[in-house]
Coordinates of C-alpha atoms in Angstrom, one line a residue:
M1 CA 11.0 1.6 -13.3
D2 CA 12.7 5.0 -12.6
T3 CA 12.5 5.8 -16.4
I4 CA 8.8 6.7 -16.1
I5 CA 9.5 9.7 -13.8
G6 CA 8.2 12.8 -15.5
Q7 CA 5.8 10.8 -17.7
V8 CA 2.0 10.7 -17.6
V9 CA 0.6 7.2 -17.0
D10 CA -3.1 6.7 -17.1
N11 CA -3.6 10.4 -16.3
Y12 CA -1.2 10.3 -13.4
K13 CA 1.9 12.5 -13.7
I14 CA 4.8 10.6 -12.1
I15 CA 6.8 13.0 -9.9
E16 CA 9.4 11.0 -8.0
V17 CA 10.3 7.8 -6.2
I18 CA 9.3 7.9 -2.5
G19 CA 9.8 4.2 -1.6
R20 CA 11.1 0.8 -2.6
G21 CA 10.2 -2.6 -1.4
G22 CA 10.3 -6.3 -2.2
M23 CA 7.0 -6.0 -4.1
G24 CA 7.8 -3.0 -6.2
V25 CA 8.3 0.8 -6.2
V26 CA 6.1 3.6 -4.8
F27 CA 5.9 6.9 -6.7
K28 CA 4.6 10.3 -5.8
A29 CA 2.2 11.3 -8.6
L30 CA -0.3 14.0 -9.5
D31 CA -3.9 13.0 -10.4
L32 CA -4.4 15.3 -13.4
N33 CA -8.2 15.0 -13.3
L34 CA -8.6 15.9 -9.6
E35 CA -5.3 17.9 -9.3
K36 CA -4.6 15.8 -6.2
T37 CA -1.3 14.3 -5.1
V38 CA -1.4 10.5 -4.7
A39 CA 1.0 7.6 -4.2
L40 CA 1.3 5.0 -7.0
K41 CA 2.6 1.5 -6.1
M42 CA 3.9 -0.2 -9.2
I43 CA 4.3 -4.0 -9.0
D44 CA 7.7 -5.3 -9.9
P45 CA 7.7 -6.4 -13.5
F46 CA 9.3 -9.8 -12.6
L47 CA 6.5 -10.5 -10.1
A48 CA 3.9 -9.3 -12.7
R49 CA 5.0 -12.2 -14.9
D50 CA 3.8 -14.7 -12.4
E51 CA 0.1 -15.3 -13.0
N52 CA -0.5 -16.8 -9.6
F53 CA 1.0 -13.8 -7.8
L54 CA -0.8 -11.4 -10.1
R55 CA -4.2 -13.1 -9.4
R56 CA -3.6 -13.1 -5.7
F57 CA -2.5 -9.4 -5.7
K58 CA -5.6 -8.3 -7.6
T59 CA -7.8 -10.2 -5.1
E60 CA -6.1 -8.7 -2.1
A61 CA -6.1 -5.2 -3.6
K62 CA -9.9 -5.3 -4.0
A63 CA -10.2 -6.4 -0.4
L64 CA -7.7 -3.7 0.8
A65 CA -9.8 -1.1 -1.0
R66 CA -12.6 -1.9 1.4
L67 CA -10.5 -0.7 4.3
D68 CA -12.1 2.6 5.2
N69 CA -10.4 3.9 8.4
R70 CA -8.8 7.2 9.2
N71 CA -5.7 5.4 10.5
I72 CA -5.1 3.3 7.4
V73 CA -3.6 4.7 4.1
N74 CA -6.5 4.5 1.7
V75 CA -6.4 2.5 -1.6
Y76 CA -8.3 4.4 -4.3
A77 CA -7.9 2.2 -7.4
L78 CA -6.1 -0.5 -9.3
R79 CA -4.9 0.3 -12.8
E80 CA -3.4 -1.9 -15.5
T81 CA -1.3 0.2 -17.9
E82 CA 1.4 -0.2 -20.5
F83 CA 4.0 0.2 -17.7
G84 CA 2.4 -2.6 -15.6
L85 CA 0.0 -2.8 -12.7
F86 CA -0.5 0.2 -10.4
M87 CA -2.2 0.6 -7.0
V88 CA -3.4 4.2 -6.5
M89 CA -3.1 5.1 -2.8
E90 CA -3.5 8.1 -0.5
Y91 CA -0.3 10.2 -0.3
V92 CA 0.7 11.0 3.3
Q93 CA 3.2 13.6 4.3
A94 CA 4.7 12.0 7.4
K95 CA 7.6 10.1 8.9
T96 CA 7.6 6.5 10.0
I97 CA 7.9 5.5 13.6
S98 CA 11.4 4.2 12.7
E99 CA 12.4 7.6 11.5
W100 CA 11.1 9.3 14.6
L101 CA 13.0 6.9 16.8
R102 CA 16.2 7.6 14.9
E103 CA 15.8 11.3 15.1
K104 CA 14.3 11.9 18.6
G105 CA 14.8 8.7 20.5
R106 CA 12.3 6.7 22.5
F107 CA 8.7 7.9 22.9
S108 CA 7.1 9.0 26.1
I109 CA 4.5 6.8 27.8
K110 CA 1.7 9.3 26.8
E111 CA 2.8 9.4 23.2
T112 CA 3.1 5.7 23.0
I113 CA -0.3 5.1 24.4
D114 CA -1.9 7.7 22.1
I115 CA -0.1 6.1 19.1
T116 CA -1.0 2.6 20.1
K117 CA -4.7 3.5 20.4
Q118 CA -4.6 4.6 16.7
I119 CA -2.7 1.5 15.6
L120 CA -5.2 -0.7 17.3
N121 CA -8.1 1.2 15.7
A122 CA -6.5 0.6 12.3
I123 CA -5.7 -3.1 12.7
G124 CA -8.9 -3.8 14.6
H125 CA -10.8 -2.5 11.6
A126 CA -8.8 -4.6 9.2
H127 CA -9.3 -7.8 11.3
K128 CA -13.1 -7.2 11.3
I129 CA -13.3 -7.4 7.5
G130 CA -10.9 -10.4 7.4
V131 CA -7.6 -8.8 6.6
I132 CA -4.4 -9.8 8.5
H133 CA -1.5 -7.4 8.0
R134 CA 1.4 -9.8 8.8
D135 CA 4.1 -7.2 8.6
M136 CA 3.4 -4.7 11.4
K137 CA 6.5 -2.9 12.3
P138 CA 7.7 0.7 13.1
N139 CA 8.7 1.2 9.4
N140 CA 5.1 0.5 8.3
I141 CA 3.5 3.1 10.6
L142 CA 3.4 6.7 9.6
L143 CA 3.2 9.5 12.2
G144 CA 2.4 13.0 11.3
E145 CA 3.4 16.2 13.0
N146 CA -0.2 16.4 14.3
G147 CA 0.1 13.0 16.0
E148 CA -2.1 11.2 13.5
V149 CA -1.2 7.6 12.7
K150 CA -1.5 5.9 9.3
V151 CA -0.8 2.2 8.9
M152 CA 0.5 1.3 5.5
D153 CA 2.0 -1.4 3.3
F154 CA -0.4 -4.3 3.4
G155 CA 1.8 -6.0 0.7
L156 CA 2.1 -9.1 2.8
A157 CA -1.5 -9.1 4.0
K158 CA -3.6 -12.2 3.8
V159 CA -7.3 -12.0 3.2
V160 CA -9.4 -14.6 5.0
Q161 CA -11.9 -16.0 2.5
E162 CA -15.1 -17.6 3.7
H163 CA -15.9 -21.0 2.3
G164 CA -19.2 -22.2 3.7
S165 CA -19.0 -22.4 7.4
Q166 CA -15.2 -22.5 7.6
S167 CA -12.4 -20.1 6.9
T168 CA -9.4 -21.8 5.3
V169 CA -6.2 -20.0 4.3
T170 CA -2.8 -21.4 3.7
Y171 CA -0.1 -19.1 5.0
A172 CA 3.5 -18.8 4.0
A173 CA 6.1 -17.4 6.4
A174 CA 6.2 -13.6 5.8
G175 CA 7.1 -10.5 7.6
T176 CA 10.2 -8.7 9.0
L177 CA 12.2 -10.9 11.3
Y178 CA 12.5 -8.7 14.4
Y179 CA 8.7 -8.4 14.5
M180 CA 7.6 -11.9 13.4
S181 CA 5.7 -14.0 15.8
P182 CA 7.0 -17.5 16.8
E183 CA 4.3 -19.1 14.7
Q184 CA 5.4 -17.1 11.6
I185 CA 9.0 -18.2 12.2
K186 CA 7.9 -21.8 12.3
G187 CA 5.8 -21.3 9.1
L188 CA 2.7 -22.7 10.7
K189 CA -0.6 -22.7 8.7
N190 CA -2.8 -21.4 11.5
V191 CA -1.3 -17.9 11.7
D192 CA -4.1 -15.6 12.5
N193 CA -4.9 -12.1 13.9
R194 CA -2.9 -12.9 17.1
S195 CA 0.3 -12.7 15.0
D196 CA -0.5 -9.1 14.3
I197 CA -1.0 -8.6 18.0
Y198 CA 2.5 -10.0 18.6
S199 CA 4.0 -7.6 16.0
I200 CA 2.2 -4.6 17.5
G201 CA 3.5 -5.6 21.0
M202 CA 7.1 -5.7 19.6
T203 CA 6.5 -2.3 18.0
I204 CA 5.3 -0.8 21.3
Y205 CA 8.4 -2.4 23.0
E206 CA 10.7 -0.6 20.6
M207 CA 8.8 2.8 20.9
L208 CA 9.3 2.7 24.7
A209 CA 12.8 1.2 24.8
G210 CA 14.1 3.3 21.8
R211 CA 15.6 0.1 20.4
S212 CA 14.8 -3.5 19.4
P213 CA 15.3 -6.2 22.1
F214 CA 17.6 -8.0 19.6
E215 CA 21.3 -7.3 19.1
K216 CA 22.2 -6.3 15.5
S217 CA 25.3 -8.4 15.8
E218 CA 23.3 -11.5 16.3
S219 CA 22.8 -13.9 13.3
E220 CA 19.4 -14.5 11.7
F221 CA 19.4 -18.0 13.2
A222 CA 20.1 -16.7 16.7
V223 CA 17.3 -14.2 16.5
Q224 CA 14.9 -16.8 15.2
K225 CA 15.9 -19.1 18.1
Q226 CA 15.4 -16.3 20.6
I227 CA 12.0 -15.5 19.3
V228 CA 10.8 -19.1 19.3
E229 CA 12.6 -20.5 22.4
G230 CA 14.6 -17.7 24.2
K231 CA 13.7 -14.9 26.5
I232 CA 13.1 -11.3 25.4
P233 CA 15.1 -8.8 27.6
S234 CA 13.0 -7.0 30.1
L235 CA 11.7 -3.6 28.8
L236 CA 12.7 -2.1 32.2
K237 CA 16.4 -2.8 31.2
Y238 CA 16.1 0.0 28.7
N239 CA 13.4 2.2 30.3
P240 CA 13.0 1.7 34.0
I241 CA 10.1 4.2 34.4
I242 CA 7.5 2.1 32.6
P243 CA 4.4 1.4 34.8
K244 CA 3.8 -2.2 35.8
D245 CA 0.5 -2.4 34.0
L246 CA 2.0 -1.3 30.7
V247 CA 4.9 -3.8 31.1
K248 CA 2.3 -6.6 31.7
F249 CA 0.3 -5.4 28.7
I250 CA 3.3 -5.7 26.4
L251 CA 4.4 -9.1 27.8
K252 CA 0.9 -10.5 27.2
A253 CA 0.9 -9.2 23.6
I254 CA 4.3 -10.8 22.8
D255 CA 3.8 -14.1 24.6
K256 CA 5.3 -17.0 22.7
D257 CA 2.1 -19.0 23.1
A258 CA -0.6 -17.4 20.8
D259 CA -3.3 -18.7 23.1
K260 CA -1.9 -16.6 26.0
R261 CA -2.0 -13.4 24.1
F262 CA -4.9 -11.1 23.7
K263 CA -7.5 -13.0 21.8
D264 CA -8.3 -10.1 19.6
I265 CA -7.8 -6.3 19.2
S266 CA -10.9 -5.5 21.1
E267 CA -9.6 -7.2 24.2
M268 CA -6.2 -5.4 23.7
Q269 CA -8.0 -2.0 23.4
E270 CA -10.0 -2.7 26.6
A271 CA -6.7 -3.6 28.5
L272 CA -5.0 -0.5 27.2
S273 CA -7.8 1.8 28.4
N274 CA -7.5 0.4 31.9
I275 CA -3.8 1.3 32.1
G276 CA -3.2 4.1 34.5
Y277 CA -0.1 6.3 34.7
Q278 CA 0.9 9.5 36.2
E279 CA 2.2 12.0 33.6
D280 CA 4.9 13.3 36.0
H281 CA 6.5 9.8 35.9
D282 CA 6.7 10.2 32.1
V283 CA 9.6 11.5 30.1
T284 CA 8.5 13.6 27.2
R285 CA 10.7 13.6 24.2
V286 CA 12.3 17.0 23.8
V287 CA 11.9 18.2 20.2
S288 CA 14.0 21.3 20.9
K289 CA 16.3 21.4 23.8
Y290 CA 16.3 25.1 24.0
E291 CA 13.8 27.9 24.3
K292 CA 14.2 31.7 24.0
T293 CA 13.6 33.7 27.2
S294 CA 12.1 37.2 27.2
N295 CA 15.6 38.8 26.9
G296 CA 16.7 36.6 24.1
E297 CA 18.9 34.2 26.1
S298 CA 18.6 30.5 25.8
K299 CA 17.6 28.2 28.6
N300 CA 17.0 24.4 28.8
I301 CA 13.4 23.2 28.7
V302 CA 12.4 20.6 31.3
H303 CA 9.2 18.7 30.3
S304 CA 7.5 17.3 33.4
K305 CA 5.0 18.5 36.0
K306 CA 7.3 17.8 38.9
N307 CA 10.1 19.8 37.3
K308 CA 7.7 22.7 37.0
K309 CA 7.1 22.5 40.8
L310 CA 10.8 22.5 41.3
L311 CA 11.2 25.6 39.2
I312 CA 8.5 27.4 41.3
A313 CA 10.3 26.5 44.5
V314 CA 13.6 27.7 43.0
S315 CA 12.0 30.9 41.9
V316 CA 10.9 31.7 45.5
I317 CA 14.5 31.2 46.7
V318 CA 15.8 33.4 43.8
L319 CA 13.4 36.2 44.8
A320 CA 15.1 36.3 48.1
A321 CA 18.6 36.3 46.6
T322 CA 20.5 39.0 44.8
F323 CA 20.0 39.9 41.2
F324 CA 23.4 38.7 40.4
F325 CA 22.7 35.3 41.8
S326 CA 19.4 35.0 39.9
Y327 CA 21.2 36.0 36.7
K328 CA 23.7 33.2 37.2
I329 CA 21.0 30.6 37.9
F330 CA 18.7 31.4 35.0
F331 CA 20.8 32.7 32.2
Q332 CA 24.2 31.0 32.2
K333 CA 24.9 29.2 29.0
D334 CA 27.3 26.5 30.0
A335 CA 26.6 22.8 30.0
K336 CA 22.9 22.2 30.2
V337 CA 21.2 20.0 32.8
E338 CA 18.1 18.0 32.1
K339 CA 16.0 16.4 34.9
T340 CA 14.3 13.2 34.4
I341 CA 11.7 12.0 36.8
T342 CA 11.9 8.2 37.3
N343 CA 9.5 5.9 38.8
D344 CA 11.0 2.8 40.5
I345 CA 8.8 -0.1 39.6
K346 CA 9.0 -1.5 43.1
G347 CA 7.3 1.6 44.4
N348 CA 10.1 3.8 45.5
N349 CA 10.1 7.1 43.6
S350 CA 13.3 9.0 43.1
E351 CA 14.5 12.0 41.2
V352 CA 17.7 11.6 39.1
T353 CA 19.6 14.6 37.8
K354 CA 21.8 13.9 34.9
E355 CA 24.2 16.3 33.2
V356 CA 23.9 16.2 29.4
K357 CA 26.8 17.6 27.5
Q358 CA 25.4 19.5 24.6
A359 CA 26.8 22.1 22.2
R360 CA 25.5 24.9 20.0
L361 CA 27.3 25.9 16.9
N362 CA 26.8 29.3 15.2
I363 CA 28.2 29.3 11.7
T364 CA 28.5 32.5 9.6
S365 CA 30.4 33.3 6.4
N366 CA 31.2 36.3 4.3
P367 CA 29.5 36.3 2.0
S368 CA 26.5 34.5 3.5
G369 CA 24.6 31.7 1.7
A370 CA 27.4 29.1 1.9
A371 CA 26.3 25.5 2.1
V372 CA 27.1 24.0 5.5
I373 CA 28.2 20.3 5.4
L374 CA 28.9 18.5 8.7
N375 CA 30.3 15.0 8.5
G376 CA 29.3 14.7 4.9
E377 CA 25.6 15.8 5.5
F378 CA 24.1 19.1 4.3
Y379 CA 22.5 21.0 7.3
G380 CA 21.6 24.4 5.6
K381 CA 23.1 27.6 4.5
T382 CA 24.9 30.4 6.5
P383 CA 24.1 32.1 8.7
L384 CA 23.1 28.9 10.6
L385 CA 22.6 28.1 14.2
L386 CA 22.7 24.4 15.1
D387 CA 21.3 23.4 18.5
S388 CA 21.7 20.3 20.8
L389 CA 24.8 18.9 19.0
E390 CA 26.8 16.1 20.5
V391 CA 30.2 17.1 21.9
K392 CA 32.8 15.5 19.6
N393 CA 35.0 16.2 16.6
Y394 CA 33.3 17.2 13.3
S395 CA 34.3 17.6 9.7
V396 CA 33.0 21.0 8.6
T397 CA 32.8 22.3 5.1
L398 CA 31.5 25.6 3.7
S399 CA 30.8 25.7 0.0
L400 CA 29.6 28.6 -2.1
N401 CA 29.7 28.9 -5.9
G402 CA 32.3 31.3 -7.0
Y403 CA 34.3 30.9 -3.8
E404 CA 37.0 28.6 -2.7
E405 CA 35.7 25.8 -0.5
W406 CA 36.7 26.0 3.2
S407 CA 37.1 22.9 5.3
N408 CA 38.2 21.8 8.7
N409 CA 38.3 18.0 9.0
N410 CA 38.9 18.0 12.8
Y411 CA 36.8 20.7 14.3
Q412 CA 36.5 20.1 18.1
L413 CA 33.0 21.0 19.3
S414 CA 33.0 21.9 23.0
A415 CA 30.1 22.0 25.5
G416 CA 28.2 25.3 25.4
E417 CA 28.6 27.9 22.7
N418 CA 30.8 27.5 19.6
S419 CA 31.1 29.7 16.5
I420 CA 32.7 29.6 13.1
N421 CA 33.0 32.9 11.2
Q422 CA 34.8 32.4 7.9
N423 CA 35.7 34.9 5.1
L424 CA 35.5 32.9 1.9
K425 CA 38.0 33.6 -0.9
Q426 CA 36.6 34.4 -4.3
V427 CA 38.0 32.2 -7.1
P428 CA 39.5 33.8 -10.1
A429 CA 36.8 35.1 -12.5
A430 CA 38.0 32.8 -15.3
A431 CA 37.3 29.7 -13.2
N432 CA 33.6 30.3 -12.9
S433 CA 32.2 26.9 -13.8
T434 CA 31.6 24.3 -11.1
L435 CA 31.8 20.5 -10.9
S436 CA 29.8 18.9 -8.1
L437 CA 30.8 15.2 -8.0
N438 CA 29.6 12.4 -5.8
M439 CA 29.9 8.6 -5.4
D440 CA 27.9 6.4 -3.1
V441 CA 31.0 4.5 -1.8
P442 CA 34.4 5.6 -0.5
G443 CA 37.0 6.0 -3.1
N444 CA 38.8 8.5 -5.4
I445 CA 37.5 11.1 -7.8
Y446 CA 39.9 12.3 -10.6
I447 CA 39.4 15.7 -12.3
D448 CA 41.8 16.0 -15.2
G449 CA 44.1 13.5 -13.6
K450 CA 44.2 15.2 -10.1
R451 CA 43.0 12.8 -7.4
Y452 CA 40.7 13.6 -4.6
S453 CA 39.9 11.1 -1.8
V454 CA 36.2 11.1 -0.8
S455 CA 33.9 9.4 1.6
A456 CA 30.6 7.8 0.5
N457 CA 28.0 10.4 -0.5
Q458 CA 30.2 13.4 0.3
F459 CA 30.0 15.8 -2.6
L460 CA 33.2 17.1 -4.1
T461 CA 32.6 20.6 -5.4
K462 CA 35.4 22.3 -7.5
N463 CA 35.4 25.5 -9.4
V464 CA 36.9 24.9 -12.9
F465 CA 37.5 26.7 -16.1
A466 CA 34.9 26.4 -18.9
G467 CA 35.7 23.7 -21.4
K468 CA 36.2 19.9 -21.5
H469 CA 37.3 18.0 -18.4
K470 CA 37.9 14.3 -17.9
V471 CA 36.2 13.0 -14.8
K472 CA 36.8 9.5 -13.3
F473 CA 35.3 7.7 -10.3
V474 CA 37.1 4.8 -8.8
N475 CA 36.1 2.7 -5.7
E476 CA 38.4 1.0 -3.2
K477 CA 38.4 -2.2 -5.3
N478 CA 39.8 -0.2 -8.2
I479 CA 36.6 -0.5 -10.3
G480 CA 35.9 2.7 -12.0
E481 CA 33.8 4.7 -14.6
E482 CA 34.8 7.8 -16.5
L483 CA 33.4 10.4 -18.9
T484 CA 34.3 13.7 -20.4
V485 CA 32.3 16.8 -19.3
D486 CA 32.1 19.9 -21.5
L487 CA 31.3 22.9 -19.4
K488 CA 30.1 26.3 -20.5
E489 CA 30.8 29.6 -18.8
K490 CA 29.2 29.8 -15.3
Q491 CA 27.7 26.3 -15.7
N492 CA 27.2 24.1 -12.6
K493 CA 27.4 20.4 -13.5
K494 CA 26.3 17.9 -11.0
L495 CA 27.2 14.2 -11.4
N496 CA 26.4 11.1 -9.2
C497 CA 28.2 7.9 -9.8
Y498 CA 26.4 4.8 -8.4
F499 CA 28.5 1.8 -7.4
N500 CA 25.8 0.3 -5.3
R501 CA 22.8 -1.4 -6.7
Q502 CA 19.6 -2.2 -4.8
V503 CA 18.3 -5.6 -5.6
S504 CA 14.8 -6.6 -4.5
I505 CA 14.5 -10.3 -4.0
Q506 CA 11.2 -12.3 -3.8
S507 CA 10.7 -16.1 -3.3
L508 CA 7.5 -17.9 -4.2
N509 CA 6.3 -21.4 -3.5
E510 CA 4.8 -23.7 -6.0
A511 CA 1.3 -22.1 -5.5
G512 CA 2.7 -18.7 -6.4
D513 CA 2.5 -17.3 -2.9
S514 CA 5.2 -15.2 -1.3
F515 CA 7.3 -17.8 0.6
W516 CA 9.9 -16.8 3.2
G517 CA 13.5 -17.9 2.6
N518 CA 17.1 -16.8 3.4
I519 CA 19.0 -14.6 0.9
F520 CA 22.6 -15.8 0.2
V521 CA 25.2 -13.7 -1.6
N522 CA 28.5 -15.3 -2.7
G523 CA 27.7 -18.3 -0.5
N524 CA 27.1 -16.2 2.6
N525 CA 23.8 -15.9 4.5
T526 CA 23.0 -12.1 4.5
G527 CA 20.6 -12.5 7.4
I528 CA 17.8 -10.9 5.3
P529 CA 14.7 -12.9 4.6
T530 CA 12.6 -12.6 1.5
P531 CA 10.8 -10.5 0.4
G532 CA 13.7 -8.2 1.0
N533 CA 16.2 -5.7 -0.4
I534 CA 20.0 -6.1 -0.5
T535 CA 22.6 -3.7 -1.7
L536 CA 25.4 -5.0 -3.9
E537 CA 28.5 -3.0 -4.8
A538 CA 30.1 -3.0 -8.3
G539 CA 31.5 -6.4 -9.2
T540 CA 30.2 -9.9 -9.8
H541 CA 28.0 -11.6 -7.3
K542 CA 26.2 -14.9 -7.0
V543 CA 22.7 -14.7 -5.5
T544 CA 20.3 -17.3 -4.3
V545 CA 17.6 -18.1 -1.8
K546 CA 17.7 -21.1 0.5
K547 CA 15.2 -22.6 2.9
T548 CA 15.6 -25.8 4.8
G549 CA 13.8 -28.7 3.0
Y550 CA 13.4 -26.7 -0.2
T551 CA 15.4 -26.2 -3.4
T552 CA 15.3 -23.3 -5.8
V553 CA 14.5 -23.8 -9.5
E554 CA 16.9 -21.1 -10.5
N555 CA 19.9 -22.2 -8.3
E556 CA 22.4 -19.4 -8.2
V557 CA 22.0 -16.2 -10.3
S558 CA 25.2 -14.4 -11.3
L559 CA 24.8 -10.6 -11.2
K560 CA 27.4 -8.3 -12.6
I561 CA 27.1 -4.8 -11.2
N562 CA 28.8 -2.0 -13.1
P563 CA 29.2 1.6 -11.9
S564 CA 26.6 3.9 -13.5
F565 CA 25.7 7.6 -13.7
K566 CA 22.0 6.6 -13.3
E567 CA 20.5 5.2 -10.1
E568 CA 19.0 1.8 -11.0
S569 CA 17.5 -1.1 -9.2
L570 CA 17.2 -4.8 -10.0
S571 CA 14.6 -7.5 -9.1
L572 CA 15.0 -11.2 -8.7
V573 CA 12.4 -13.9 -8.2
F574 CA 13.2 -17.4 -7.0
H575 CA 10.8 -20.3 -7.0
L576 CA 11.1 -22.8 -4.1
K577 CA 9.9 -26.3 -4.4

């Protein structure tokens, strides 16, 4: 599918891939008629061959196009082209809730309630016109910098069709395991809008806890058993400041018995509106840990009303103290202290002061403009100030074309201020061409027979002479790929060698509906349900889908993955009977 990047399809210029899933690939594209950026979801060619799936997808796409809500990603059109079936959707510049959680940690109570209101607005609208999402999770909720929520990916949605006086729909197990309701796990036919309510409840839980209630080390079966029969850990275990009413609200949403949950979104919205909380019991996520004072020094920001009162009290004392003492209090730049106001659920309020070890790193180079790479990740170019870093050892690399690369693989970052000021050595004028080489797994890269050990996705940049060079990439299993590169004077050649291949796997029942099963690779259960994506490294693998009481028509499929200089993906469809 990636081969269409740069091409014009049905008057849409394909720009880049912005997402992949079990159903297909999502591209960023430009509508040439309207000069507007859109998202194009292309259905996997393997699924497009299945007439039942294609018919169901078209029916659902038409229903989803009726969803007109500011908190739902809009569907504009459905196009059949020479490259397959496309859904034209609204392009949203935002991050998912999952990405925000990874970057900033758990959400504050206020943020969570504001976001939840918008989620309920979106799903409530969908339910009213008969659309059940069935895959609500943090990764399917976009959150913009302005706080606006957009619910996306109705790829597993079911449309409730009216037949006379009754609504009859056959549901297959679908969704993402951690957020699937007990009735979805059981594969019951009467899965309804309350399953979405359960998934929303689990999403709220994760936003406030900063993590899922399930341990990643647990097997798929263990998680399923916990969802259906076991006990979900108390939210207060991970975040003890949550008000009682909000805890009860979440517990009601994720009750194992669907009849004990909120009966619909409207009831859920009403309950949410009645939840009271005091903002000074809340912990607001700190986007930037530091703020400049009037004289240019840095001081820690404390986000809470009670903290502000404390600062006022401290200021009164400081006015009575000497100037030297006030200077020491307000402008010292040692280890920072962040105060968190906690609310004991039993009614006892207490204030906890916790020392947070943080570091700042100021990186400069001569000349400036060198790429800064920390632990294999690009952070920017010199001069660069990095704030709120964890105190630990880092691998630091400075790289600038025309200069020798500087590295320190064991740089100890201390609490407070740190600095690196490096004079880069210019390479001989004759060696003015550059090779930038990368592989997506650990291994060795050879340039003209000289070996360099590399980590996964850590670019190896070397200045070389113009002319031909033999380059070879070898993984830890001694599987490799090589080619000869012919460089001109001052040419910068960038090469990526891909040993991993993403494989999208879908399983269908005899009616052609998406049907949940377990993905097995080389006889081992991956713990990933269908539809899902797995990553296979170079080599030969046997892949299949299993589900108790069912067999696959295809049995095992043998896949041989070869290293490639082009990022590619594969798709497999299994039929269960």
